PDB file of C-alpha atoms in Angstrom:
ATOM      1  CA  UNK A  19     -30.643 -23.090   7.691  1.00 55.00           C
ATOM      2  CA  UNK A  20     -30.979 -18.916   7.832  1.00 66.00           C
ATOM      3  CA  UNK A  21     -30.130 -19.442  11.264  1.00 72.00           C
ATOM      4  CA  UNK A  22     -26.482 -20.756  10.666  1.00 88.00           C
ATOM      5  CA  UNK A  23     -26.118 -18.768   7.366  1.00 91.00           C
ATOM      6  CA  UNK A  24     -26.563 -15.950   9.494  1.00 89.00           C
ATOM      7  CA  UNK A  25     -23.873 -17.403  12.665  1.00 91.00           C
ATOM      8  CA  UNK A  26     -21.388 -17.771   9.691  1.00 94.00           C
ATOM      9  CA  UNK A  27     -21.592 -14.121   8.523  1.00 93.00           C
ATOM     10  CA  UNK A  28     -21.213 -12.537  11.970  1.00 94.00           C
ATOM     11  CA  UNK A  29     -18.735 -14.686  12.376  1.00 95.00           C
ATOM     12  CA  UNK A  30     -16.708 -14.127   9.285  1.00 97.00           C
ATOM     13  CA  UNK A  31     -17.767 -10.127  10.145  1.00 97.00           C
ATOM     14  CA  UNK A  32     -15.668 -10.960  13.535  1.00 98.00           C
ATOM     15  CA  UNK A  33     -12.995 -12.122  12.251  1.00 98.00           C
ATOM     16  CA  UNK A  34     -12.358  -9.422   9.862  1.00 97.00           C
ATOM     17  CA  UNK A  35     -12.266  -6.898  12.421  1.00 98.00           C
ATOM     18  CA  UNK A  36      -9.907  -9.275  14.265  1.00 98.00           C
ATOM     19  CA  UNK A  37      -7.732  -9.150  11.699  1.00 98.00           C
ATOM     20  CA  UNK A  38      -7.758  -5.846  10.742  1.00 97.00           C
ATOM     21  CA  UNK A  39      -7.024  -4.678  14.101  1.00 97.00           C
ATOM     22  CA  UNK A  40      -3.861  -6.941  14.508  1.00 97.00           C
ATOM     23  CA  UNK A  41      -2.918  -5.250  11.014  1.00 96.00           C
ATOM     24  CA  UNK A  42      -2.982  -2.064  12.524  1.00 95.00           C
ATOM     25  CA  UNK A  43      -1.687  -3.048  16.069  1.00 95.00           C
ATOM     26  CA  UNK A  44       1.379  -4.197  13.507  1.00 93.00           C
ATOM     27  CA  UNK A  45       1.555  -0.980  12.158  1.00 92.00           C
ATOM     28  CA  UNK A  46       2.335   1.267  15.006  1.00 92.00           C
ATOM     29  CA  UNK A  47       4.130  -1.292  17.057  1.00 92.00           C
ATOM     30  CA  UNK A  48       6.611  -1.327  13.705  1.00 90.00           C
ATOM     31  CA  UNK A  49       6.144   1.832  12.116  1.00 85.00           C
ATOM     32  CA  UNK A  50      10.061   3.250  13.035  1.00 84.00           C
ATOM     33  CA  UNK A  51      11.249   0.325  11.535  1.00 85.00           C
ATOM     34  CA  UNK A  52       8.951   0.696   8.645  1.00 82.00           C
ATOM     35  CA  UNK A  53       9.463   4.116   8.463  1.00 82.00           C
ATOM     36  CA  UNK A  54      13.556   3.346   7.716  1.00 81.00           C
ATOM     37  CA  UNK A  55      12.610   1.039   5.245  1.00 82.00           C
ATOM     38  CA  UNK A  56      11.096   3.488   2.744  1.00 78.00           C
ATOM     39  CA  UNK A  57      12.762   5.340   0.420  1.00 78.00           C
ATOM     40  CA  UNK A  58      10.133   8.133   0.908  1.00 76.00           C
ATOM     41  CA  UNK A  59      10.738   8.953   4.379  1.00 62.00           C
ATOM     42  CA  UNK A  60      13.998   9.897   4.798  1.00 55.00           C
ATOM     43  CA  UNK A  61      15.490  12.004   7.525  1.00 57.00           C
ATOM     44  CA  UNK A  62      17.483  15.067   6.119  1.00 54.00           C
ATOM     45  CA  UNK A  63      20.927  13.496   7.916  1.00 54.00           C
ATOM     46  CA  UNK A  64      20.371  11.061   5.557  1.00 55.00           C
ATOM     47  CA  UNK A  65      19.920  13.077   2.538  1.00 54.00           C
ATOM     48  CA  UNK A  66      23.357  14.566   3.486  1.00 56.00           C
ATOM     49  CA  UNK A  67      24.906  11.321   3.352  1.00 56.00           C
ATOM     50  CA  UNK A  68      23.373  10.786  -0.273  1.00 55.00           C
ATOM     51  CA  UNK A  69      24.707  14.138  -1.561  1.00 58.00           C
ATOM     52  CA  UNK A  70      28.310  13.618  -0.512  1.00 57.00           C
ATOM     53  CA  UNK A  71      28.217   9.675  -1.828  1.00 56.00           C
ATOM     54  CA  UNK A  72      27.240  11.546  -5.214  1.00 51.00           C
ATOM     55  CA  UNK A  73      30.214  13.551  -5.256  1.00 51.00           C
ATOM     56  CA  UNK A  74      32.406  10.953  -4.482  1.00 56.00           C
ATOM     57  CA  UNK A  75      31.375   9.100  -7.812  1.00 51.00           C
ATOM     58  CA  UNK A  76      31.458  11.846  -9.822  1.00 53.00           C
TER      59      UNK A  76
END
């Protein structure tokens, strides 16, 4: 019994590295396209487009 109580934690060990590598693999594979999708991280052209749309509305 300890013996496969034992197989099933290494195993479930395994598989969270697994997965938390592919996560990450993810990341920087996507991360331009991520990148354009927050609102944090824009580039200063397109804080110059914001400015001008602003004074259009007012």
């Amino acid at each position: 019994m300890k013996e496969n109580s034992a197989l099933k934690a290494v195993l479930a060990i395994i598989g969270g590295v697994v997965v938390l590598g592919a996560i990450v693999v993810g990341l920087i594979h996507f991360w331009d396209d991520i990148k354009k999708l927050l609102p944090c991280c824009c580039k200063e052209e397109d804080a110059d487009e914001l400015l001008e749309f602003d004074d259009i509305e007012e």
